[in-house]
CSV table of C-alpha atoms in Angstrom, one decimal:
chain,number,residue,atom,x,y,z
Y,1,MET,CA,-30.4,17.2,-7.8
Y,2,LYS,CA,-31.8,16.0,-3.9
Y,3,ASN,CA,-33.8,12.8,-5.7
Y,4,THR,CA,-30.3,12.2,-7.9
Y,5,SER,CA,-28.6,12.7,-4.5
Y,6,THR,CA,-31.3,9.8,-2.7
Y,7,ASN,CA,-31.7,7.2,-5.4
Y,8,ASN,CA,-27.4,7.2,-5.6
Y,9,ARG,CA,-27.7,6.4,-1.8
Y,10,THR,CA,-29.9,3.5,-2.2
Y,11,GLU,CA,-27.7,2.1,-5.2
Y,12,TYR,CA,-25.2,2.1,-3.0
Y,13,TYR,CA,-26.8,-0.2,-0.3
Y,14,LYS,CA,-27.7,-2.7,-3.0
Y,15,ILE,CA,-24.3,-2.9,-4.7
Y,16,SER,CA,-22.7,-2.6,-0.9
Y,17,SER,CA,-25.2,-5.6,0.1
Y,18,PHE,CA,-25.1,-7.5,-2.9
Y,19,ILE,CA,-20.8,-7.5,-2.1
Y,20,PHE,CA,-21.3,-8.1,1.9
Y,21,LEU,CA,-23.2,-11.0,0.5
Y,22,TYR,CA,-21.0,-12.7,-1.9
Y,23,PHE,CA,-18.3,-12.7,0.6
Y,24,PHE,CA,-20.6,-13.8,3.7
Y,25,THR,CA,-21.2,-16.3,1.3
Y,26,TRP,CA,-17.5,-17.1,-0.1
Y,27,SER,CA,-15.9,-17.3,3.8
Y,28,ALA,CA,-19.0,-19.4,5.7
Y,29,SER,CA,-18.3,-22.2,2.9
Y,30,ILE,CA,-15.3,-21.5,0.4
Y,31,GLY,CA,-13.4,-20.6,3.1
Y,32,LEU,CA,-13.8,-23.6,5.1
Y,33,LEU,CA,-12.4,-26.1,1.6
Y,34,ALA,CA,-9.0,-27.0,2.7
Y,35,ILE,CA,-10.2,-29.1,6.2
Y,36,TRP,CA,-13.9,-29.9,3.5
Y,37,LEU,CA,-11.7,-32.4,1.1
Y,38,GLY,CA,-9.1,-33.4,4.4
Y,39,GLN,CA,-12.2,-33.7,6.6
Y,40,LYS,CA,-15.5,-34.9,5.5
Y,41,ALA,CA,-13.8,-36.3,1.1
Y,42,ASN,CA,-11.3,-37.7,2.8
Y,43,LEU,CA,-8.5,-37.1,1.0
Y,44,SER,CA,-5.0,-36.8,1.4
Y,45,GLY,CA,-2.5,-33.6,1.7
Y,46,THR,CA,-1.4,-34.7,-1.6
Y,47,VAL,CA,-4.4,-35.0,-3.9
Y,48,ILE,CA,-5.8,-32.1,-1.7
Y,49,GLY,CA,-3.2,-29.9,-3.2
Y,50,THR,CA,-4.2,-30.5,-7.1
Y,51,VAL,CA,-7.4,-30.0,-6.1
Y,52,PHE,CA,-5.7,-26.4,-6.0
Y,53,ALA,CA,-3.0,-26.8,-8.5
Y,54,VAL,CA,-6.9,-27.5,-10.4
Y,55,ASN,CA,-8.6,-24.9,-9.5
Y,56,GLY,CA,-5.7,-22.5,-10.3
Y,57,VAL,CA,-5.8,-23.4,-13.5
Y,58,PHE,CA,-8.9,-23.4,-14.2
Y,59,SER,CA,-9.3,-20.0,-13.1
Y,60,VAL,CA,-6.6,-18.4,-14.8
Y,61,ILE,CA,-8.3,-19.3,-18.4
Y,62,LEU,CA,-11.8,-18.0,-17.5
Y,63,LYS,CA,-10.6,-14.2,-16.0
Y,64,PRO,CA,-9.5,-13.3,-18.7
Y,65,ILE,CA,-12.8,-14.7,-20.1
Y,66,TYR,CA,-15.3,-13.3,-17.6
Y,67,GLY,CA,-13.0,-10.0,-18.3
Y,68,TYR,CA,-13.8,-10.0,-22.0
Y,69,ILE,CA,-17.5,-10.7,-21.6
Y,70,LEU,CA,-17.6,-7.6,-19.5
Y,71,ASP,CA,-16.9,-6.0,-21.6
Y,72,LYS,CA,-18.4,-6.9,-24.4
Y,73,ILE,CA,-21.7,-6.9,-22.4
Y,74,GLY,CA,-21.0,-3.5,-20.6
Y,75,MET,CA,-22.7,-2.3,-17.8
Y,76,SER,CA,-25.3,-5.9,-18.1
Y,77,LYS,CA,-25.8,-8.1,-15.2
Y,78,TYR,CA,-26.4,-10.8,-16.9
Y,79,LEU,CA,-22.8,-12.7,-16.0
Y,80,LEU,CA,-23.7,-11.3,-12.5
Y,81,TYR,CA,-27.5,-13.3,-13.2
Y,82,PHE,CA,-24.9,-16.5,-13.9
Y,83,VAL,CA,-21.6,-16.1,-11.7
Y,84,VAL,CA,-25.4,-15.9,-8.8
Y,85,ALA,CA,-27.7,-18.3,-9.5
Y,86,MET,CA,-23.7,-20.7,-9.7
Y,87,SER,CA,-23.5,-19.9,-6.0
Y,88,ALA,CA,-27.1,-20.5,-5.0
Y,89,LEU,CA,-26.3,-23.9,-6.7
Y,90,MET,CA,-23.7,-24.2,-3.8
Y,91,ALA,CA,-25.5,-27.1,-1.6
Y,92,PRO,CA,-26.7,-29.2,-4.0
Y,93,PHE,CA,-23.3,-29.4,-6.0
Y,94,PHE,CA,-21.4,-30.0,-2.6
Y,95,ILE,CA,-23.9,-32.3,-0.8
Y,96,TYR,CA,-25.3,-34.4,-4.1
Y,97,VAL,CA,-22.0,-34.3,-6.6
Y,98,TYR,CA,-19.2,-32.9,-5.4
Y,99,GLN,CA,-17.9,-35.3,-2.3
Y,100,PRO,CA,-19.8,-38.5,-4.0
Y,101,LEU,CA,-17.1,-38.0,-7.1
Y,102,LEU,CA,-14.3,-37.6,-5.0
Y,103,MET,CA,-14.8,-40.3,-3.5
Y,104,SER,CA,-15.3,-42.5,-5.4
Y,105,ASN,CA,-13.7,-40.9,-9.3
Y,106,THR,CA,-11.3,-38.6,-7.8
Y,107,LEU,CA,-9.7,-37.3,-10.7
Y,108,LEU,CA,-13.5,-36.7,-12.0
Y,109,GLY,CA,-14.6,-34.6,-9.2
Y,110,ILE,CA,-11.6,-32.2,-9.1
Y,111,ILE,CA,-12.2,-31.2,-12.5
Y,112,LEU,CA,-16.0,-30.8,-12.6
Y,113,GLY,CA,-15.2,-29.0,-8.9
Y,114,ALA,CA,-12.3,-27.3,-10.2
Y,115,LEU,CA,-15.1,-25.8,-12.9
Y,116,TYR,CA,-18.2,-24.9,-11.1
Y,117,LEU,CA,-15.6,-23.3,-8.1
Y,118,SER,CA,-14.0,-21.2,-10.7
Y,119,PHE,CA,-17.5,-20.4,-12.8
Y,120,ALA,CA,-18.7,-18.5,-9.1
Y,121,TRP,CA,-15.8,-17.7,-6.6
Y,122,TYR,CA,-12.1,-18.0,-8.2
Y,123,ALA,CA,-13.5,-15.9,-11.6
Y,124,GLY,CA,-16.2,-15.0,-10.0
Y,125,VAL,CA,-15.3,-13.1,-7.4
Y,126,ALA,CA,-13.2,-10.9,-9.6
Y,127,ALA,CA,-16.1,-10.8,-12.4
Y,128,CYS,CA,-18.1,-8.9,-9.9
Y,129,GLU,CA,-15.2,-6.6,-8.1
Y,130,SER,CA,-14.8,-5.0,-11.7
Y,131,TYR,CA,-18.6,-5.3,-11.8
Y,132,SER,CA,-19.0,-2.8,-9.2
Y,133,ASP,CA,-16.1,-0.6,-9.6
Y,134,ARG,CA,-17.5,0.4,-12.8
Y,135,PHE,CA,-20.7,0.7,-10.8
Y,136,SER,CA,-19.5,2.9,-8.7
Y,137,ARG,CA,-17.5,5.3,-11.6
Y,138,LEU,CA,-20.4,5.6,-13.2
Y,139,ASN,CA,-22.5,6.9,-10.3
Y,140,GLY,CA,-19.9,9.1,-8.8
Y,141,MET,CA,-18.9,6.7,-5.6
Y,142,GLU,CA,-15.4,5.1,-4.3
Y,143,PHE,CA,-15.0,1.4,-5.2
Y,144,GLY,CA,-13.4,1.2,-1.8
Y,145,GLN,CA,-16.2,1.9,0.2
Y,146,ILE,CA,-18.6,-0.7,-1.3
Y,147,ARG,CA,-16.0,-3.2,-0.9
Y,148,MET,CA,-15.4,-2.2,2.1
Y,149,TRP,CA,-18.6,-4.3,3.7
Y,150,GLY,CA,-17.6,-7.5,1.4
Y,151,SER,CA,-14.9,-7.4,4.4
Y,152,LEU,CA,-17.4,-7.3,6.5
Y,153,GLY,CA,-19.7,-9.9,4.5
Y,154,TRP,CA,-16.4,-12.6,5.6
Y,155,ALA,CA,-15.8,-11.1,9.1
Y,156,VAL,CA,-19.2,-11.9,9.8
Y,157,ALA,CA,-19.5,-15.1,8.8
Y,158,SER,CA,-16.1,-16.7,9.7
Y,159,SER,CA,-16.9,-15.5,13.6
Y,160,PHE,CA,-19.6,-18.6,13.4
Y,161,SER,CA,-18.5,-20.2,10.3
Y,162,GLY,CA,-16.3,-22.9,11.7
Y,163,LEU,CA,-19.1,-23.7,14.9
Y,164,LEU,CA,-21.1,-24.5,12.2
Y,165,PHE,CA,-19.2,-26.6,10.1
Y,166,ASN,CA,-18.0,-28.1,12.8
Y,167,LEU,CA,-22.4,-29.6,13.1
Y,168,SER,CA,-22.4,-30.1,10.1
Y,169,PRO,CA,-21.2,-29.1,6.7
Y,170,ALA,CA,-24.3,-28.9,5.1
Y,171,TYR,CA,-25.5,-26.4,7.1
Y,172,ASN,CA,-22.6,-24.1,5.7
Y,173,PHE,CA,-23.9,-25.3,2.0
Y,174,ILE,CA,-27.5,-24.6,2.6
Y,175,MET,CA,-26.2,-21.4,4.5
Y,176,GLY,CA,-24.8,-20.1,1.4
Y,177,SER,CA,-27.6,-21.2,-1.1
Y,178,VAL,CA,-30.1,-19.4,0.6
Y,179,ALA,CA,-27.7,-16.2,1.2
Y,180,SER,CA,-27.3,-16.4,-2.3
Y,181,VAL,CA,-30.9,-16.3,-3.4
Y,182,ILE,CA,-31.3,-13.1,-1.1
Y,183,MET,CA,-28.2,-11.7,-3.6
Y,184,LEU,CA,-30.2,-12.5,-6.2
Y,185,VAL,CA,-33.2,-10.8,-5.6
Y,186,VAL,CA,-31.2,-7.5,-4.2
Y,187,LEU,CA,-29.0,-7.2,-8.1
Y,188,ILE,CA,-32.5,-8.4,-9.4
Y,189,SER,CA,-33.3,-4.8,-7.5
Y,190,LEU,CA,-30.3,-2.7,-8.7
Y,191,LYS,CA,-31.3,0.4,-11.0
Y,192,VAL,CA,-28.2,0.8,-13.3
Y,193,ASN,CA,-28.0,4.5,-14.6
Y,194,THR,CA,-26.2,4.4,-18.6
Y,195,ASN,CA,-26.8,8.2,-18.5
Y,196,SER,CA,-25.9,9.8,-15.7
Y,197,ALA,CA,-22.8,12.5,-15.6
Y,198,HIS,CA,-20.1,10.2,-15.5
Y,199,ALA,CA,-21.1,8.3,-17.9
Y,200,SER,CA,-19.0,8.7,-20.5
Y,201,GLU,CA,-16.2,8.8,-18.8
Y,202,VAL,CA,-16.8,4.7,-18.3
Y,203,LEU,CA,-18.4,3.3,-21.0
Y,204,THR,CA,-17.7,3.7,-24.5
Y,205,LYS,CA,-20.0,3.3,-27.5
Y,206,GLU,CA,-17.8,0.9,-29.4
Y,207,LYS,CA,-17.5,-2.1,-28.0
Y,208,ILE,CA,-13.9,-4.8,-26.9
Y,209,ALA,CA,-13.1,-6.7,-29.8
Y,210,PRO,CA,-11.1,-9.7,-30.6
Y,211,ALA,CA,-8.5,-7.1,-31.4
Y,212,ASP,CA,-8.6,-4.5,-28.8
Y,213,VAL,CA,-7.0,-7.5,-27.0
Y,214,TYR,CA,-4.6,-8.5,-29.1
Y,215,ALA,CA,-3.2,-5.0,-28.8
Y,216,LEU,CA,-3.8,-5.2,-24.9
Y,217,LEU,CA,-1.4,-8.0,-25.1
Y,218,ARG,CA,1.0,-5.8,-27.5
Y,219,ASN,CA,0.9,-2.5,-24.8
Y,220,ARG,CA,4.2,-1.4,-23.3
Y,221,LYS,CA,1.6,0.0,-20.2
Y,222,PHE,CA,0.5,-3.7,-19.6
Y,223,TRP,CA,3.7,-5.6,-19.1
Y,224,ALA,CA,5.0,-3.0,-16.7
Y,225,PHE,CA,2.0,-3.7,-14.6
Y,226,CYS,CA,2.6,-7.8,-15.1
Y,227,LEU,CA,5.5,-6.8,-14.0
Y,228,TYR,CA,4.5,-4.8,-10.9
Y,229,VAL,CA,2.2,-7.8,-10.0
Y,230,ALA,CA,4.4,-10.6,-10.8
Y,231,GLY,CA,7.5,-8.8,-8.0
Y,232,VAL,CA,5.0,-7.9,-4.9
Y,233,ALA,CA,1.6,-8.8,-5.6
Y,234,TRP,CA,3.0,-12.7,-5.5
Y,235,MET,CA,5.2,-12.4,-3.0
Y,236,MET,CA,2.9,-10.7,-0.6
Y,237,PHE,CA,-0.1,-13.2,-1.8
Y,238,ILE,CA,2.4,-16.3,-0.8
Y,239,ALA,CA,3.9,-15.2,2.0
Y,240,GLU,CA,0.3,-15.6,3.3
Y,241,GLN,CA,0.1,-18.7,2.3
Y,242,GLN,CA,2.1,-20.5,4.9
Y,243,PHE,CA,2.4,-17.4,6.7
Y,244,SER,CA,0.2,-19.3,10.1
Y,245,ARG,CA,2.3,-21.9,10.6
Y,246,TYR,CA,5.5,-19.9,10.9
Y,247,PHE,CA,3.4,-18.1,13.1
Y,248,VAL,CA,2.3,-20.2,15.1
Y,249,THR,CA,6.2,-20.6,16.2
Y,250,PHE,CA,7.0,-17.9,18.1
Y,251,PHE,CA,4.4,-19.9,20.5
Y,252,ASP,CA,5.2,-22.1,23.0
Y,253,ASP,CA,1.9,-24.0,22.6
Y,254,VAL,CA,0.5,-24.3,19.4
Y,255,HIS,CA,-2.4,-24.3,20.1
Y,256,GLN,CA,-2.7,-21.0,21.6
Y,257,GLY,CA,-0.1,-20.0,18.6
Y,258,ASN,CA,-3.6,-21.1,16.3
Y,259,ALA,CA,-6.1,-19.3,18.6
Y,260,VAL,CA,-4.2,-15.7,18.3
Y,261,PHE,CA,-4.0,-16.2,14.9
Y,262,GLY,CA,-7.5,-16.7,14.8
Y,263,TYR,CA,-8.3,-13.8,17.0
Y,264,LEU,CA,-6.0,-11.7,14.0
Y,265,GLY,CA,-7.3,-13.0,11.6
Y,266,THR,CA,-10.8,-11.1,12.9
Y,267,VAL,CA,-8.8,-7.7,13.3
Y,268,GLN,CA,-7.8,-7.4,10.2
Y,269,SER,CA,-10.8,-8.4,8.8
Y,270,GLY,CA,-12.2,-5.2,10.7
Y,271,MET,CA,-8.3,-3.0,9.3
Y,272,GLU,CA,-9.3,-4.1,5.7
Y,273,PHE,CA,-13.1,-2.7,7.2
Y,274,ILE,CA,-12.0,0.7,8.0
Y,275,MET,CA,-9.3,1.1,5.5
Y,276,TYR,CA,-11.6,0.9,2.6
Y,277,MET,CA,-13.2,4.4,4.0
Y,278,VAL,CA,-10.3,6.1,3.4
Y,279,ILE,CA,-7.3,4.2,1.2
Y,280,PRO,CA,-10.1,5.7,-2.1
Y,281,LEU,CA,-9.0,9.2,-0.5
Y,282,PHE,CA,-5.6,8.6,0.5
Y,283,VAL,CA,-4.7,7.4,-3.2
Y,284,ASN,CA,-6.6,9.7,-4.9
Y,285,PHE,CA,-4.4,12.6,-3.3
Y,286,ILE,CA,-1.5,11.0,-3.9
Y,287,GLY,CA,-1.8,9.2,-7.5
Y,288,ALA,CA,-2.1,5.4,-7.9
Y,289,LYS,CA,1.2,5.4,-9.2
Y,290,ARG,CA,2.6,6.4,-5.9
Y,291,GLY,CA,-0.1,3.8,-3.9
Y,292,LEU,CA,0.9,0.6,-6.0
Y,293,LEU,CA,5.1,2.1,-4.6
Y,294,ILE,CA,4.1,2.5,-1.6
Y,295,VAL,CA,2.4,-1.5,-1.1
Y,296,GLY,CA,6.0,-2.6,-2.2
Y,297,LEU,CA,7.7,-0.4,0.3
Y,298,ILE,CA,5.1,-2.2,2.8
Y,299,VAL,CA,5.4,-6.0,1.9
Y,300,GLY,CA,8.8,-5.8,1.5
Y,301,ALA,CA,9.5,-4.3,4.9
Y,302,ARG,CA,6.8,-6.9,6.3
Y,303,LEU,CA,8.5,-9.5,5.2
Y,304,ILE,CA,12.3,-8.3,6.3
Y,305,ILE,CA,11.3,-7.5,9.4
Y,306,SER,CA,8.7,-11.3,9.9
Y,307,GLY,CA,11.9,-13.0,8.8
Y,308,LEU,CA,14.6,-11.1,10.7
Y,309,CYS,CA,12.2,-10.5,14.9
Y,310,ASP,CA,12.3,-13.1,17.2
Y,311,SER,CA,8.8,-11.6,19.6
Y,312,HIS,CA,5.5,-12.8,19.4
Y,313,LEU,CA,4.0,-9.3,19.9
Y,314,LEU,CA,6.3,-8.4,16.6
Y,315,ILE,CA,4.9,-11.4,14.4
Y,316,SER,CA,1.6,-10.2,15.9
Y,317,VAL,CA,1.5,-6.5,15.4
Y,318,LEU,CA,2.8,-7.6,11.9
Y,319,LYS,CA,0.2,-10.3,10.7
Y,320,PRO,CA,-2.6,-7.3,10.5
Y,321,LEU,CA,-1.1,-4.9,8.5
Y,322,TYR,CA,-1.8,-7.5,5.2
Y,323,GLY,CA,-5.6,-6.1,5.8
Y,324,LEU,CA,-4.0,-2.7,4.7
Y,325,GLU,CA,-1.3,-3.6,1.9
Y,326,ILE,CA,-4.7,-5.6,0.8
Y,327,CYS,CA,-6.7,-2.6,0.7
Y,328,LEU,CA,-4.5,-0.2,-1.0
Y,329,LEU,CA,-3.1,-2.8,-3.6
Y,330,LEU,CA,-6.4,-3.2,-4.8
Y,331,VAL,CA,-7.8,0.2,-4.6
Y,332,SER,CA,-5.0,1.3,-6.5
Y,333,VAL,CA,-4.8,-1.5,-9.2
Y,334,PHE,CA,-8.4,-0.5,-10.2
Y,335,LYS,CA,-7.2,3.7,-10.1
Y,336,TYR,CA,-4.9,2.6,-11.7
Y,337,ILE,CA,-6.3,0.6,-14.7
Y,338,ALA,CA,-8.7,3.0,-15.2
Y,339,GLU,CA,-6.5,5.4,-15.7
Y,340,HIS,CA,-4.3,4.0,-18.3
Y,341,PHE,CA,-6.2,1.6,-20.0
Y,342,ASP,CA,-9.2,2.4,-23.1
Y,343,LYS,CA,-13.1,1.6,-21.2
Y,344,ARG,CA,-13.0,-1.2,-23.3
Y,345,VAL,CA,-10.9,-3.2,-22.2
Y,346,ASN,CA,-11.2,-2.4,-18.5
Y,347,ALA,CA,-12.8,-5.6,-17.0
Y,348,THR,CA,-10.6,-7.4,-19.5
Y,349,MET,CA,-7.9,-5.7,-18.4
Y,350,TYR,CA,-8.4,-6.4,-14.7
Y,351,LEU,CA,-9.4,-9.6,-14.9
Y,352,LEU,CA,-6.4,-10.6,-17.1
Y,353,GLY,CA,-3.2,-8.1,-16.3
Y,354,TYR,CA,-4.3,-8.2,-12.7
Y,355,GLN,CA,-6.2,-11.5,-11.2
Y,356,ALA,CA,-4.7,-14.0,-13.3
Y,357,MET,CA,-1.4,-12.6,-13.0
Y,358,LEU,CA,-2.3,-13.4,-9.5
Y,359,TYR,CA,-2.7,-17.3,-10.2
Y,360,VAL,CA,-0.1,-17.3,-12.1
Y,361,GLY,CA,1.9,-16.8,-9.4
Y,362,ASN,CA,0.4,-19.9,-7.6
Y,363,VAL,CA,0.9,-21.9,-10.1
Y,364,VAL,CA,4.5,-21.0,-11.1
Y,365,VAL,CA,5.8,-19.9,-6.8
Y,366,SER,CA,3.9,-21.8,-4.0
Y,367,SER,CA,6.0,-24.9,-5.1
Y,368,PRO,CA,9.6,-23.5,-5.1
Y,369,ALA,CA,8.3,-21.3,-1.7
Y,370,GLY,CA,7.6,-24.6,-0.3
Y,371,LEU,CA,10.7,-26.6,-0.5
Y,372,LEU,CA,13.1,-23.0,0.1
Y,373,TYR,CA,10.3,-23.3,3.7
Y,374,ASP,CA,11.9,-26.7,4.1
Y,375,ARG,CA,15.2,-26.1,3.0
Y,376,ILE,CA,15.9,-22.5,4.3
Y,377,GLY,CA,13.5,-21.7,7.1
Y,378,PHE,CA,10.7,-19.2,7.2
Y,379,GLU,CA,13.5,-16.2,8.2
Y,380,GLN,CA,15.9,-16.3,5.8
Y,381,THR,CA,12.5,-17.2,2.9
Y,382,TYR,CA,10.1,-13.8,4.0
Y,383,ILE,CA,14.0,-12.1,3.6
Y,384,ILE,CA,14.6,-13.0,0.2
Y,385,MET,CA,10.7,-12.4,-0.7
Y,386,GLY,CA,10.7,-8.9,1.0
Y,387,ALA,CA,13.5,-8.4,-0.8
Y,388,THR,CA,11.9,-9.0,-4.1
Y,389,ALA,CA,9.0,-6.7,-3.6
Y,390,LEU,CA,11.6,-4.2,-3.2
Y,391,THR,CA,13.4,-4.8,-5.6
Y,392,PHE,CA,11.2,-4.9,-8.2
Y,393,THR,CA,9.2,-2.1,-6.5
Y,394,LEU,CA,12.3,0.3,-6.9
Y,395,ILE,CA,12.2,-1.1,-11.0
Y,396,SER,CA,8.8,-0.3,-10.7
Y,397,ALA,CA,8.9,3.3,-10.3
Y,398,PHE,CA,10.1,3.8,-13.8
Y,399,THR,CA,8.0,1.0,-15.5
Y,400,LEU,CA,5.3,2.3,-14.8
Y,401,SER,CA,3.2,5.4,-15.9
Y,402,ALA,CA,2.6,8.5,-13.8
Y,403,CYS,CA,-0.6,8.8,-12.2
Y,404,GLN,CA,-2.9,12.4,-11.8
Y,405,CYS,CA,-2.9,13.7,-8.1
Y,406,LYS,CA,-4.6,15.6,-6.0
Y,407,TRP,CA,-1.1,16.6,-4.4
Y,408,ARG,CA,0.6,17.3,-7.4
Y,409,SER,CA,-2.2,19.6,-9.2
Y,410,ALA,CA,-2.5,21.2,-5.0
Y,411,GLN,CA,1.4,21.7,-6.1
Y,412,ALA,CA,1.0,23.4,-9.1
Y,413,LEU,CA,-1.5,25.7,-8.0
Y,414,LYS,CA,0.8,26.7,-5.5
Y,415,VAL,CA,3.7,27.4,-7.5
Y,416,ALA,CA,1.9,29.1,-10.2
Y,417,GLU,CA,-0.2,31.2,-7.4
Y,418,GLN,CA,3.0,32.1,-6.6
Y,419,HIS,CA,4.4,33.2,-10.2
Y,420,SER,CA,1.2,35.9,-10.1
Y,421,THR,CA,2.5,37.3,-7.3
Y,422,ARG,CA,5.7,38.6,-8.3
């Protein structure tokens, strides 16, 4: 038994190191993509917007495909090997392919870049998270306590990637490629035990088939979950896209606002790291559905208060709450999917019902939100978005399916004990 515990601890360190390196690489390089496109590829704001729009379209297409492949191959690591290999090609792709193409044949560069970035990052991160969730449940671990190392990796890279970028962006890409090679070594050494005590709860002998995806799309629970994502998660992520522009208006000096916003980003990453330690236990206690509803309440309240506040201190307190929302949302999403959807479509459900739906929101809502910022201001727009999140949270209280929770079990046990003593 002791040996099993030791093996589990070793594999926990490996999968956590893999997630740390993946987000470290992303933050050090792709996290600065918008700046690189403007300063090094010399693209205008309009063209940069087109780049991200096309990236979103390719990502929406590729994520469900990744999900289907993950469900088809089970715990095999072939898809992750492909994602890591694409990541390792970062330096040669950006330096010798992407930048020259964007400057000479912009349309071709945008398309090839969207394909590469989706393979390695936009769809790749969803595949890595979904695999980590399945790995954690297979070994009796908590996904949140693995995913927290991703937040730390992002924070560590953020602390110096800007300085490195100022020397030369090539250094960022080379560092990303080197980190990816280390990531590959870690992934190769990761041992997957498909005969663990929890295997029957996670894996199924029957592999996913196209009919299973069709059945998923006809499932009422699928659309109830998508409705929650559209009403709450869209508001949460889209409001964050241009929050920095609103934040700096609270400061007399825009440079001071930029600096404070950067510091709060580090605080947010630190909060995510800490929250991922405790959030899984909290969600286990209250149930995944309640976790999702609490996210909706926090998002709605934060956005409405952001629209009403007139203090740089209050807006500075509100900003890091986004880290809490991300942790609670992601943990609750994985637990909700595991409880209510067939094991055969677990990864497909995550990449299609959650990840792809988020990018649909980027395509559908980002432009109208930007128009509202210009027409009625950030304050009124955030109040509208917050009210929307609260409205959909109320609707989801009736449409989302009930989840198991330790709190309810404890209550039932207490009632049973009271009846037995009478």
